[in-house]
CSV table of C-alpha atoms (C1' of nucleotides) in Angstrom, one decimal:
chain,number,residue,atom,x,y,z
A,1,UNK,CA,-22.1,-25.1,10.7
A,2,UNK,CA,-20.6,-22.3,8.7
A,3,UNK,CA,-17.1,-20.6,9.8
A,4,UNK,CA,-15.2,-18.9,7.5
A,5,UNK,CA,-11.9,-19.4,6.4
A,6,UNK,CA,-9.5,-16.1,6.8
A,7,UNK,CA,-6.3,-18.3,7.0
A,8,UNK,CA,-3.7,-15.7,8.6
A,9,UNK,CA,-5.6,-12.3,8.7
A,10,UNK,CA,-7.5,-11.9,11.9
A,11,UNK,CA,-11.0,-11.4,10.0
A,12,UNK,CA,-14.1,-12.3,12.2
A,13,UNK,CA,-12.9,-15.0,14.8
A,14,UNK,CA,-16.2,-16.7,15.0
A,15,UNK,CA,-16.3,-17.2,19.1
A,16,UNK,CA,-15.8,-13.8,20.4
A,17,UNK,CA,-16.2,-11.4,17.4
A,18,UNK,CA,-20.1,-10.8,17.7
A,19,UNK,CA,-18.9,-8.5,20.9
A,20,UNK,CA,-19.2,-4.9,19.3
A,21,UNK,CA,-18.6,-2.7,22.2
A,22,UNK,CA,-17.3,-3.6,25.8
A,23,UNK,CA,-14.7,-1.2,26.9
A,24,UNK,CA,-15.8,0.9,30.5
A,25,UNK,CA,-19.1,0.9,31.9
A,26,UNK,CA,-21.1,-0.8,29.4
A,27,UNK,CA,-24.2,-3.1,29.9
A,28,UNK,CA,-25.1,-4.3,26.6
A,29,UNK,CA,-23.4,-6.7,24.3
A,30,UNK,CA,-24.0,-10.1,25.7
A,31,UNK,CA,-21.7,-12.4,24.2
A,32,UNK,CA,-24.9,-14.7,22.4
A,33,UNK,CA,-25.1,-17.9,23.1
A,34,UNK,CA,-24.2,-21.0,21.0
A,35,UNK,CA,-26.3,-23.5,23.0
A,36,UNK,CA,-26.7,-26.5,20.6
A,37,UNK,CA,-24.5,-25.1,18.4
A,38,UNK,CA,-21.5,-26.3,20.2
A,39,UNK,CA,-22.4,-30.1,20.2
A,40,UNK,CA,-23.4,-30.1,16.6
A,41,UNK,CA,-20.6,-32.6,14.9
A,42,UNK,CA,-20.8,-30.5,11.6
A,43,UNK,CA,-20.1,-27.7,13.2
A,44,UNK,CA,-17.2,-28.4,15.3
A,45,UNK,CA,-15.6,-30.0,12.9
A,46,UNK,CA,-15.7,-27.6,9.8
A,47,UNK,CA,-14.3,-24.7,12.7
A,48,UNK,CA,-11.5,-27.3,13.6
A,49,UNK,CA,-10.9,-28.1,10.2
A,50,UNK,CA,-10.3,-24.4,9.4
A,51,UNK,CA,-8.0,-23.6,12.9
A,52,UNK,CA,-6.2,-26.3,11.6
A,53,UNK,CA,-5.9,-25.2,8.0
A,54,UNK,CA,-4.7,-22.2,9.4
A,55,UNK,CA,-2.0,-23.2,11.5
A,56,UNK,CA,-1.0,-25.2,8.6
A,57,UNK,CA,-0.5,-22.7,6.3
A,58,UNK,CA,1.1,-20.4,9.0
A,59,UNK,CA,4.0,-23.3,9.3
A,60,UNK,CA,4.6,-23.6,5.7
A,61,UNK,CA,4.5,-19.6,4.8
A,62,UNK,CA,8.4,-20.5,4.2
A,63,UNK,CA,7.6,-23.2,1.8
A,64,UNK,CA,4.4,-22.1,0.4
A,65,UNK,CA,3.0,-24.9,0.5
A,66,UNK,CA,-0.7,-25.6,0.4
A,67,UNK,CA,-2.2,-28.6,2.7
A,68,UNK,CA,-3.9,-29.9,-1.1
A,69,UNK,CA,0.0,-29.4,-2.9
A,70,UNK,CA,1.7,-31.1,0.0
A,71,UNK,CA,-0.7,-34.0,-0.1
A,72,UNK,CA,0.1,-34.3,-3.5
A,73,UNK,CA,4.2,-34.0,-3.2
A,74,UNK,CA,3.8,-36.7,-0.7
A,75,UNK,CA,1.6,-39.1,-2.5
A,76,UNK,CA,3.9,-38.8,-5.7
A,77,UNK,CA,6.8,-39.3,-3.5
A,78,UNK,CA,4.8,-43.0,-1.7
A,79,UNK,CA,3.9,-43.6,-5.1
A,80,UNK,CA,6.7,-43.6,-7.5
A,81,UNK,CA,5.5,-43.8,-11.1
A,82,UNK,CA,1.7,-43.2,-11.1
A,83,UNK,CA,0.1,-40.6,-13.5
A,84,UNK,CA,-2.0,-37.8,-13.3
A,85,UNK,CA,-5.2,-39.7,-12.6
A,86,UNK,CA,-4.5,-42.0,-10.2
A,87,UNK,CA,-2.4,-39.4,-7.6
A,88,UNK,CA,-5.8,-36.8,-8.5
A,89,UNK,CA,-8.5,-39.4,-8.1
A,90,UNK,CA,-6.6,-40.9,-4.9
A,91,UNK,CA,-7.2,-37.3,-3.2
A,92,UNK,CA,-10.6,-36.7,-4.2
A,93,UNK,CA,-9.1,-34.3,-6.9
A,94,UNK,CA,-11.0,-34.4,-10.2
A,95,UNK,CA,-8.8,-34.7,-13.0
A,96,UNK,CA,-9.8,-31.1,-14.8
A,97,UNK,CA,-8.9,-29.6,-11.4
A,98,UNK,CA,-5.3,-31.3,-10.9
A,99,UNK,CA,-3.8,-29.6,-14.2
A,100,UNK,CA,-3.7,-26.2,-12.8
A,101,UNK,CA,-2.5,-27.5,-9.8
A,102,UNK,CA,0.5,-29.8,-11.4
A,103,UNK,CA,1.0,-26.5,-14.0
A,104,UNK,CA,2.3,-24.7,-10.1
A,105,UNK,CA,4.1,-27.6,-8.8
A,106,UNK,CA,5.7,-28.0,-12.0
A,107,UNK,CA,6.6,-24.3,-12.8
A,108,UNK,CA,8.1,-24.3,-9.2
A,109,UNK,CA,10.4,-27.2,-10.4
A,110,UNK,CA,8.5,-29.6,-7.3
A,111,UNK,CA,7.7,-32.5,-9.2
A,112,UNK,CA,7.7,-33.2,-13.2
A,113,UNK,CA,4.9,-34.8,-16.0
A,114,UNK,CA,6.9,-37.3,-17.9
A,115,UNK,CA,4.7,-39.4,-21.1
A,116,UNK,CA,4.9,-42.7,-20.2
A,117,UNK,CA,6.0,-45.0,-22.8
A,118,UNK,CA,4.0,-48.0,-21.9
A,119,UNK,CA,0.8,-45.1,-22.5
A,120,UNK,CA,1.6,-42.1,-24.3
A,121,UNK,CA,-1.5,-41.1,-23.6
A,122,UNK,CA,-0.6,-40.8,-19.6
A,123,UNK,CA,2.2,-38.5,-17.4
A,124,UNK,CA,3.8,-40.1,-15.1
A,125,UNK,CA,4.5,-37.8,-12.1
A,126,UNK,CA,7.7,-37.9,-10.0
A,127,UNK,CA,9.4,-35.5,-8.0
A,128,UNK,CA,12.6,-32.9,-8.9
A,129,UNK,CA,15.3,-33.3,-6.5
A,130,UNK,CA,13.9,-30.0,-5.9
A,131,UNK,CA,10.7,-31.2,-4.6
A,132,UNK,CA,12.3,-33.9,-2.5
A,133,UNK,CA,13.8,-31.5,-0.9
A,134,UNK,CA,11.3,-29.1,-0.3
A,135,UNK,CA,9.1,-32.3,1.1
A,136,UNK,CA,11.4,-33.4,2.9
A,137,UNK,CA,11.5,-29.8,4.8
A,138,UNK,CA,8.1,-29.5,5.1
A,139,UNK,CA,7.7,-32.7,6.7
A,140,UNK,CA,10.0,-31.4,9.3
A,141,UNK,CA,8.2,-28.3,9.6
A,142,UNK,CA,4.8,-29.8,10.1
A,143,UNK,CA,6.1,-32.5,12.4
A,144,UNK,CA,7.5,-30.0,14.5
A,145,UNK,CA,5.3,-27.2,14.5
A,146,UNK,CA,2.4,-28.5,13.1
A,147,UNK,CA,1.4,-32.1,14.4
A,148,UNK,CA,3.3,-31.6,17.6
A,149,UNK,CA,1.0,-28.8,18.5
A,150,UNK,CA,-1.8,-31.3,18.6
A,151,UNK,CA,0.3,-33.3,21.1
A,152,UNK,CA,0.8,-30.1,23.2
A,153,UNK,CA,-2.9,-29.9,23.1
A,154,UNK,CA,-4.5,-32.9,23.6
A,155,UNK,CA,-1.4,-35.7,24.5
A,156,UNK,CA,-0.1,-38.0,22.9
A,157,UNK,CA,-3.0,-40.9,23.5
A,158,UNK,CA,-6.1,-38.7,22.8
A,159,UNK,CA,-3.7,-37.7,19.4
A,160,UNK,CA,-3.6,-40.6,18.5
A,161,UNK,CA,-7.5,-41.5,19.1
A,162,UNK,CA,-8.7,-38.3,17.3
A,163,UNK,CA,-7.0,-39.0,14.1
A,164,UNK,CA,-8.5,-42.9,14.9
A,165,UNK,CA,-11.6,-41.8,15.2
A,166,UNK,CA,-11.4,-39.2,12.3
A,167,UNK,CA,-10.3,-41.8,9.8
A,168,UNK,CA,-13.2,-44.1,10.8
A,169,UNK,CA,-15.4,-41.1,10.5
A,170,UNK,CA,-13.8,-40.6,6.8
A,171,UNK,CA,-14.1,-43.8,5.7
A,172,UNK,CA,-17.6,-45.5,7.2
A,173,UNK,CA,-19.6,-42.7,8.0
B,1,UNK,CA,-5.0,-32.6,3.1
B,2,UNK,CA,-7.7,-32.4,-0.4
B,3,UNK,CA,-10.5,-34.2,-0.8
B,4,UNK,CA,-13.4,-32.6,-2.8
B,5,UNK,CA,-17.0,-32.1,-2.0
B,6,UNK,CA,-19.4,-34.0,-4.5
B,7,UNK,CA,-21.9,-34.1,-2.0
B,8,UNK,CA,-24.2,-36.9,-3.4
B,9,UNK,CA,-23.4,-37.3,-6.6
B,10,UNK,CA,-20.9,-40.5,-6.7
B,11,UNK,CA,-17.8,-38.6,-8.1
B,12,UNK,CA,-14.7,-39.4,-7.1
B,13,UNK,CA,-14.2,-41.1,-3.6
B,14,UNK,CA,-10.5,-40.7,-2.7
B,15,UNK,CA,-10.0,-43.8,-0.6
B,16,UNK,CA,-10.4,-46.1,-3.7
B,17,UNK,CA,-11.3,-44.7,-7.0
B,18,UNK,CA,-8.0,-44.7,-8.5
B,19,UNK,CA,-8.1,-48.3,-9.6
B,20,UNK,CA,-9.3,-48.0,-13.2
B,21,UNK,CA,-9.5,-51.8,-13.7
B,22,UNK,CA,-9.8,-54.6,-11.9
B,23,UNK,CA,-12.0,-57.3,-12.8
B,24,UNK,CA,-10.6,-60.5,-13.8
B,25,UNK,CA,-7.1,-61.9,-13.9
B,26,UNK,CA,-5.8,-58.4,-13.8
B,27,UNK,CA,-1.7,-57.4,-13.1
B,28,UNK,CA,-1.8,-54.0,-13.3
B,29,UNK,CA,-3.6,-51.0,-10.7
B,30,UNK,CA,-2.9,-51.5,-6.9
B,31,UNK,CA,-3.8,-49.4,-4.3
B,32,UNK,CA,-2.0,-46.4,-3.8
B,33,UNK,CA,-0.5,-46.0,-0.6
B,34,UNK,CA,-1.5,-42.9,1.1
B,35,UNK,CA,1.6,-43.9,3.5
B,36,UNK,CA,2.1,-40.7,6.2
B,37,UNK,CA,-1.0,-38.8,4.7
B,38,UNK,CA,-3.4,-41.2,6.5
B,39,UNK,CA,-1.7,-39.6,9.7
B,40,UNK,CA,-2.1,-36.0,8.8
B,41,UNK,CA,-4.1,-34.3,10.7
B,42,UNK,CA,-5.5,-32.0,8.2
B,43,UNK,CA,-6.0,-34.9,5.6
B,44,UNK,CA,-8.2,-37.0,7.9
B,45,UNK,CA,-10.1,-33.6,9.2
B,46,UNK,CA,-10.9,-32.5,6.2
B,47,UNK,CA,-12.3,-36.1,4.9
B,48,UNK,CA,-14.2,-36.6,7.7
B,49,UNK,CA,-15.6,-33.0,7.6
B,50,UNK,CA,-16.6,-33.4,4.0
B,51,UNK,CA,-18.1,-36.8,5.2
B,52,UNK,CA,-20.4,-35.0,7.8
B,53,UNK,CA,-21.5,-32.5,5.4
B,54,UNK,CA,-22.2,-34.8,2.9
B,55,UNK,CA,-24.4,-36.9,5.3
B,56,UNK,CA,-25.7,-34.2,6.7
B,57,UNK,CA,-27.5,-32.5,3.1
B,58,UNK,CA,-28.8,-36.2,2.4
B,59,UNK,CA,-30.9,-35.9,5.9
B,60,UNK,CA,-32.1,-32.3,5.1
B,61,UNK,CA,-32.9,-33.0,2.1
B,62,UNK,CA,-36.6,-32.9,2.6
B,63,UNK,CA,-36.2,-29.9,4.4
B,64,UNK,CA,-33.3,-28.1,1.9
B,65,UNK,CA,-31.3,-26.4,4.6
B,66,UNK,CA,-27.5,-26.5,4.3
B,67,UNK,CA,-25.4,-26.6,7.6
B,68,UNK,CA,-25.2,-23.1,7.2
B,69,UNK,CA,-28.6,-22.1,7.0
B,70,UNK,CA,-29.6,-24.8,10.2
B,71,UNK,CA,-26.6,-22.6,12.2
B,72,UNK,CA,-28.4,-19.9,11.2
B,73,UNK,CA,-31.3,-21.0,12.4
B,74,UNK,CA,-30.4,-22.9,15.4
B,75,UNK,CA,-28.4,-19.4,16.5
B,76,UNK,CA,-31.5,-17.0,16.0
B,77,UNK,CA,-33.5,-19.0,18.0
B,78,UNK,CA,-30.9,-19.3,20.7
B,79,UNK,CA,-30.6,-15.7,20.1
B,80,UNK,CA,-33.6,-13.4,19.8
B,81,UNK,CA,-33.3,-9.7,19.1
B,82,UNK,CA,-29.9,-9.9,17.8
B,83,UNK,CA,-29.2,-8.3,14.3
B,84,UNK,CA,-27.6,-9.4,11.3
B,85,UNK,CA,-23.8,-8.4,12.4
B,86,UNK,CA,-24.0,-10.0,15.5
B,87,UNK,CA,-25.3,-13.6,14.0
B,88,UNK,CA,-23.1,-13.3,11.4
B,89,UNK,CA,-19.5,-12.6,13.0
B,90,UNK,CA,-20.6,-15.4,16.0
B,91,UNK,CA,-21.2,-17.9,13.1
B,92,UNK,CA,-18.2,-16.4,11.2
B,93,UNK,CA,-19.9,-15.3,8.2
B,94,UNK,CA,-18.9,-11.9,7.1
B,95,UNK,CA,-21.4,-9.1,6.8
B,96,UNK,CA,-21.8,-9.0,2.8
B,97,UNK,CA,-22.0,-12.9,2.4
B,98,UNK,CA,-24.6,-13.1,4.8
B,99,UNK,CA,-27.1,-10.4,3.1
B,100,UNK,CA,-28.0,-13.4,0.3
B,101,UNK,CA,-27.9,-15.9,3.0
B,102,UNK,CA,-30.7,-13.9,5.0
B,103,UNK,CA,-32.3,-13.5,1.3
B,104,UNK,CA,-32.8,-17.4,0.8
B,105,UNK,CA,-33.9,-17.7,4.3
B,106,UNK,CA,-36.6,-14.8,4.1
B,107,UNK,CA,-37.5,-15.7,0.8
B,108,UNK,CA,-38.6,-19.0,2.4
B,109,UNK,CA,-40.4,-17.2,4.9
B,110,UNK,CA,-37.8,-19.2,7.5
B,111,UNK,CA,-37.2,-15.9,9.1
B,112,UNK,CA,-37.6,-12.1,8.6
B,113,UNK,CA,-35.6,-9.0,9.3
B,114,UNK,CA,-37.5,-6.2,11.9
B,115,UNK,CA,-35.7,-2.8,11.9
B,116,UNK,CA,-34.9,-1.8,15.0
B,117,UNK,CA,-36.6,0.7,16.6
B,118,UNK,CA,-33.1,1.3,19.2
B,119,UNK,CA,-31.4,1.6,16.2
B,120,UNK,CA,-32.7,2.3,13.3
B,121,UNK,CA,-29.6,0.9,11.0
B,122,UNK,CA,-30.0,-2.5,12.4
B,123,UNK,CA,-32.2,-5.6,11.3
B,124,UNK,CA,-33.5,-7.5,14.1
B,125,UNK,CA,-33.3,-11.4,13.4
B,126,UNK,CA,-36.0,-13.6,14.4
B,127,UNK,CA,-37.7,-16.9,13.4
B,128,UNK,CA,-41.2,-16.7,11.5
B,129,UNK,CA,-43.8,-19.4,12.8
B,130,UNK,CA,-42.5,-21.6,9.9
B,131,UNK,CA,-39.3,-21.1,10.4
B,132,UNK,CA,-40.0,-22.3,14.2
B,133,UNK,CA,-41.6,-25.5,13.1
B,134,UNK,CA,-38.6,-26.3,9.9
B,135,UNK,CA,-35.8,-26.0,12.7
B,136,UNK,CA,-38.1,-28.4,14.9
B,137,UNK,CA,-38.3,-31.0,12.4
B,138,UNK,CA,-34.6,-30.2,11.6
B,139,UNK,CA,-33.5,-30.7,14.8
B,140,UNK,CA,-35.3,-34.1,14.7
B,141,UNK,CA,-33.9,-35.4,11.6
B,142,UNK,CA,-30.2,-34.6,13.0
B,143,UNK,CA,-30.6,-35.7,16.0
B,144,UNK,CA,-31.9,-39.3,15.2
B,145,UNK,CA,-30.2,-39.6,11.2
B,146,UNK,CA,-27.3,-37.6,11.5
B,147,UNK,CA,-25.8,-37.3,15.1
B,148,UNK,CA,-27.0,-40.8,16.5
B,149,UNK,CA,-24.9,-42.4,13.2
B,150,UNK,CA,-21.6,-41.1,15.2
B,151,UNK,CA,-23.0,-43.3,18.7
B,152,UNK,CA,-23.1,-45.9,16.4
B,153,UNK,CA,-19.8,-45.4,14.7
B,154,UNK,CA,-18.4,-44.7,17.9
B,155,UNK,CA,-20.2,-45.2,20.5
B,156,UNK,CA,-21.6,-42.4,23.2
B,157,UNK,CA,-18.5,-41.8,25.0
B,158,UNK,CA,-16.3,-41.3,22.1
B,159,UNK,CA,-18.5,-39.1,20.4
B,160,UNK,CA,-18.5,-36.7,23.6
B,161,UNK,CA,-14.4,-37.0,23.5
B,162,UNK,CA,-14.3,-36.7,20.2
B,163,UNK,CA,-16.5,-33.1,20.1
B,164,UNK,CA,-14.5,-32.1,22.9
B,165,UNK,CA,-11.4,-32.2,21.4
B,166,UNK,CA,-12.6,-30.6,18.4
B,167,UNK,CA,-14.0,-28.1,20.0
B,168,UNK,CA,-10.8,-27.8,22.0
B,169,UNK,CA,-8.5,-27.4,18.5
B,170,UNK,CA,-11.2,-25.0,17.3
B,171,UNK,CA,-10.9,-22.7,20.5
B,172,UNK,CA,-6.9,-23.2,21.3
B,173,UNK,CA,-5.2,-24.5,18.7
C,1,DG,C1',-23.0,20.7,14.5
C,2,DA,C1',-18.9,18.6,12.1
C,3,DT,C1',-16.6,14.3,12.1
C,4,DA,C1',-16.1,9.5,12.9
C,5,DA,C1',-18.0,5.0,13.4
C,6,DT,C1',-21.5,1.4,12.5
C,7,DT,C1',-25.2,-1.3,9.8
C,8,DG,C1',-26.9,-3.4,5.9
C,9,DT,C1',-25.9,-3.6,1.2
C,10,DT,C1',-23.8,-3.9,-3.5
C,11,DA,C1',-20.1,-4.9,-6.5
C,12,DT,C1',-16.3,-7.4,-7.4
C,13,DG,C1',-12.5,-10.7,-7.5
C,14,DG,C1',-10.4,-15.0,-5.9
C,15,DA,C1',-10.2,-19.9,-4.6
C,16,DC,C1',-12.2,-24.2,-5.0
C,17,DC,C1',-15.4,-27.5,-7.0
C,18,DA,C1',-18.0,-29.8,-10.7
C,19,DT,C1',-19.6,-30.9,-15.6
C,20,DA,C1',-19.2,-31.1,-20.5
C,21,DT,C1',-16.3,-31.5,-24.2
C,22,DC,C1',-12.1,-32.3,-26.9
C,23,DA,C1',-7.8,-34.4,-29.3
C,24,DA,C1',-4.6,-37.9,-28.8
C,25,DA,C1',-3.8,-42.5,-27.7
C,26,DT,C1',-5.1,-47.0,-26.6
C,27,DA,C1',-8.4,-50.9,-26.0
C,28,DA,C1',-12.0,-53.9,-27.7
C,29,DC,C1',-13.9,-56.5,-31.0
C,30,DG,C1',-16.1,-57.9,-35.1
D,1,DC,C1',-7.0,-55.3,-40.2
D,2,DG,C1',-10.5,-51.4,-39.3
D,3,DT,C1',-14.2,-49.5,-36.8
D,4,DT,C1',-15.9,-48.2,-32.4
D,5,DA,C1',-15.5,-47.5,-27.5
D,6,DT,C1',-12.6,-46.0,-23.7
D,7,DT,C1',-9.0,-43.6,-21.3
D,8,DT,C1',-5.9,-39.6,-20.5
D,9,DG,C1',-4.7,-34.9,-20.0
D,10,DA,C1',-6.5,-30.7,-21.1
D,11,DT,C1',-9.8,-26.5,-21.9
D,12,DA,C1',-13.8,-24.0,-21.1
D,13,DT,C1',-17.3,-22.8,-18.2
D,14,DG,C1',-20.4,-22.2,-14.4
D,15,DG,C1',-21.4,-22.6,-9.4
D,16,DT,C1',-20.4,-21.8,-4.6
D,17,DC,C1',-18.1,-19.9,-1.0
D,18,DC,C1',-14.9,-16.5,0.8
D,19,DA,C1',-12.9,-11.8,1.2
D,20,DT,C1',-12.3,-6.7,0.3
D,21,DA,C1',-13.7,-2.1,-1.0
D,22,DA,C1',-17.0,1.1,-1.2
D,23,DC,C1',-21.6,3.3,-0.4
D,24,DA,C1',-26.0,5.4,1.9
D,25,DA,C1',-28.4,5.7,6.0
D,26,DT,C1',-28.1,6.1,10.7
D,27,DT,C1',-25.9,6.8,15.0
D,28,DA,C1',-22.0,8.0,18.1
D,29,DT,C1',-18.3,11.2,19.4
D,30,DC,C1',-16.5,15.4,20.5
DNA sequence: GATAATTGTTATGGACCATATCAAATAACG
DNA sequence: CGTTATTTGATATGGTCCATAACAATTATC
């Protein structure tokens, strides 16, 4: 396992980069072999994980939109009324490392921190009409260009099975 | 798409840590509803990905190798009289972050670096005697702790689907 | 033989993750 | 009530991983 990230520049390319030279007559340079490599789960998964990433952030250039600050804009939107704690913890976000992150949604006028006054100790988030709309763009976008590549790639059923499988993965393994 | 490492430690565990309370006649605190997130693909990749990791550390523990540093290993092996670029760009670690990488496993006496005598720039990778008999044992301790827990999440057939289409997002998508 | 390219390396900065700690507010409880 | 403990958002800080620039030594190119 390892694979590095390199979102949009082309960078190394883990599969084929290793080739050095290989133009006219040339003998060495073997592409190397990955032998167990390529059925180790970890593996696999972190260099999916990565593509995907990738692609991701590639269909949301126009939105600037990070897979972690649309997970957030859509939980706040399912979640009406919840502050900073429960949308952070909920992610796997700890709670030091949401400010910064709600200090860019909020200075981009996405969502707002408003003190509850049942707790005035607690902001409740909720999104700008701004931020609605920008989520409801990007779920278009990644619908579209995004989730439908998957279909593209795989079909519908084994879609549908890989994300199945993926969840059970996340949650009981 | 978030979730954060914490490895062993407890932490945070997105699926259900934002409760808060919940003991006896309690009102307050339901679940939040991940609603479409549980359907994005790079949500339920990355969880499960984080997963794996996680569960893969707490089998190597006795023998302290990262996912990283067993790709490393497994690849050398695979791989004899490669140098460091080579490993490194198949692996898709770049050049300068793989220098303290080859450090720790050196240091360890895992493996060692032979200059060439082709090429006199180049460090020829290979596995020491130990290193040989760690990757064994680590091979082992995947195998039957960490792979066979996917047969038994999944069963053997979906595992095999299931790294296939990984490996088919990490190649295509 | 001069110039370009490659290899391993160092230095450095950024992104992300984790812990400790704090002030303000609230909860618990004698 | 008042004291103590807990919770919330926040700051500071350190670690890890990732990425780029630059360098010396060596080799390739012409």
């Amino acid at each position: 396992m390892t694979v590095s990230k390199a979102a949009e520049k082309s960078s190394e390319k883990p599969a084929d980069a290793a080739k050095g030279r290989k133009d006219a007559g040339d003998v060495q340079a073997e592409a190397l072999q990955l032998g167990e490599l390529s059925e180790q789960l970890g593996y696999v998964l972190k260099r999916a994980q990565l593509k995907v990433f990738e692609n991701f952030l590639r269909c949301m250039a126009s939105l600037q939109l990070t897979p972690a600050q649309f997970s957030v804009l859509l939980l706040v939107e399912k979640n009406p009324g919840r502050n900073q704690t429960e949308i952070a913890s909920t992610l796997g976000i700890l709670r030091p490392n949401f400010v910064a992150m709600l200090d860019n949604l909020e200075s981009r006028d996405l969502c707002a921190r408003i003190r509850s006054t049942n707790d005035r100790r607690s902001h409740i988030l909720v999104l700008t009409d701004k931020g609605k709309a920008v989520l409801s763009r990007a779920k278009k976008l990644v619908a579209t260009k995004h989730e439908a590549r998957l279909n593209d790639l795989l079909g519908q059923a084994n879609r549908e099975a890989l994300i199945g499988m993926l969840s059970k993965i996340a949650n009981e393994f």
